[in-house]
Amino acid sequence: MAEYRWDPAWAGDGVMAVEASYAGPLELTCEPVASVWSHDIVTVAKSERELEQTVQGRSVTLRWHASAGAARVEMVTAPRPPA
């Protein structure tokens, strides 16, 4: 769990944002509810025939209105299946 606090006066009508990168299943619980941006983290390698893209993980950016002044995030991972 992560807790964030900030002075709500610092950004007027702006936003507070935090980013996390991860691989595997992840469940997020945000209080207050956050706007979520999520994207694959991709590497690119050149093979003999083409460029190959491999998804390495995910990036998630959580955004709250700055006027909230505080937020809490709980991140729960699922167990990985045996190899």
CSV table of N, CA and C in Angstrom, one decimal, residues 1 8 10 13 17-18 24 29 33 37 43-44 54-55 57 62 69-71 83:
chain,number,residue,atom,x,y,z
A,1,MET,N,0.8,-1.2,0.0
A,1,MET,CA,0.0,0.0,0.0
A,1,MET,C,0.9,1.2,0.0
A,8,PRO,N,-3.2,20.7,-1.5
A,8,PRO,CA,-4.1,20.9,-2.6
A,8,PRO,C,-4.1,22.3,-3.2
A,10,TRP,N,-1.3,23.8,-4.2
A,10,TRP,CA,-0.1,23.9,-5.1
A,10,TRP,C,-0.4,23.9,-6.6
A,13,ASP,N,-6.3,23.7,-10.3
A,13,ASP,CA,-7.2,22.7,-10.9
A,13,ASP,C,-6.3,21.6,-11.6
A,17,ALA,N,-0.1,12.9,-10.2
A,17,ALA,CA,0.0,11.6,-10.9
A,17,ALA,C,1.2,10.8,-10.3
A,18,VAL,N,1.0,9.5,-10.3
A,18,VAL,CA,2.1,8.6,-9.9
A,18,VAL,C,2.1,7.4,-11.0
A,24,GLY,N,3.1,-9.2,-14.9
A,24,GLY,CA,2.2,-10.2,-14.3
A,24,GLY,C,0.9,-9.5,-13.8
A,29,THR,N,-6.5,-0.9,-6.2
A,29,THR,CA,-7.6,-0.3,-5.5
A,29,THR,C,-7.1,1.1,-5.1
A,33,VAL,N,-11.1,7.2,-6.1
A,33,VAL,CA,-11.0,6.6,-7.4
A,33,VAL,C,-10.1,7.4,-8.3
A,37,TRP,N,-4.3,5.6,-16.7
A,37,TRP,CA,-3.7,5.4,-18.0
A,37,TRP,C,-2.8,4.1,-17.9
A,43,THR,N,9.8,-3.9,-25.8
A,43,THR,CA,11.1,-3.8,-26.4
A,43,THR,C,11.1,-4.2,-27.8
A,44,VAL,N,12.0,-3.7,-28.6
A,44,VAL,CA,12.0,-4.0,-30.0
A,44,VAL,C,13.5,-4.5,-30.3
A,54,THR,N,8.4,-7.4,-28.2
A,54,THR,CA,8.1,-8.2,-27.0
A,54,THR,C,7.6,-7.4,-25.9
A,55,VAL,N,6.4,-7.8,-25.4
A,55,VAL,CA,5.8,-7.1,-24.2
A,55,VAL,C,6.6,-7.5,-23.0
A,57,GLY,N,6.1,-5.9,-19.9
A,57,GLY,CA,5.3,-5.6,-18.7
A,57,GLY,C,4.3,-4.5,-19.0
A,62,LEU,N,-1.6,6.7,-12.4
A,62,LEU,CA,-2.8,7.0,-11.7
A,62,LEU,C,-2.9,8.5,-11.5
A,69,GLY,N,-5.9,16.4,-2.3
A,69,GLY,CA,-5.0,16.5,-1.2
A,69,GLY,C,-4.4,15.2,-0.6
A,70,ALA,N,-4.9,14.1,-1.0
A,70,ALA,CA,-4.4,12.8,-0.5
A,70,ALA,C,-5.0,11.7,-1.3
A,71,ALA,N,-4.2,10.6,-1.4
A,71,ALA,CA,-4.7,9.4,-2.1
A,71,ALA,C,-4.0,8.1,-1.5
A,83,ALA,N,6.2,-22.9,-13.2
A,83,ALA,CA,6.9,-23.0,-14.5
A,83,ALA,C,6.9,-24.4,-15.1
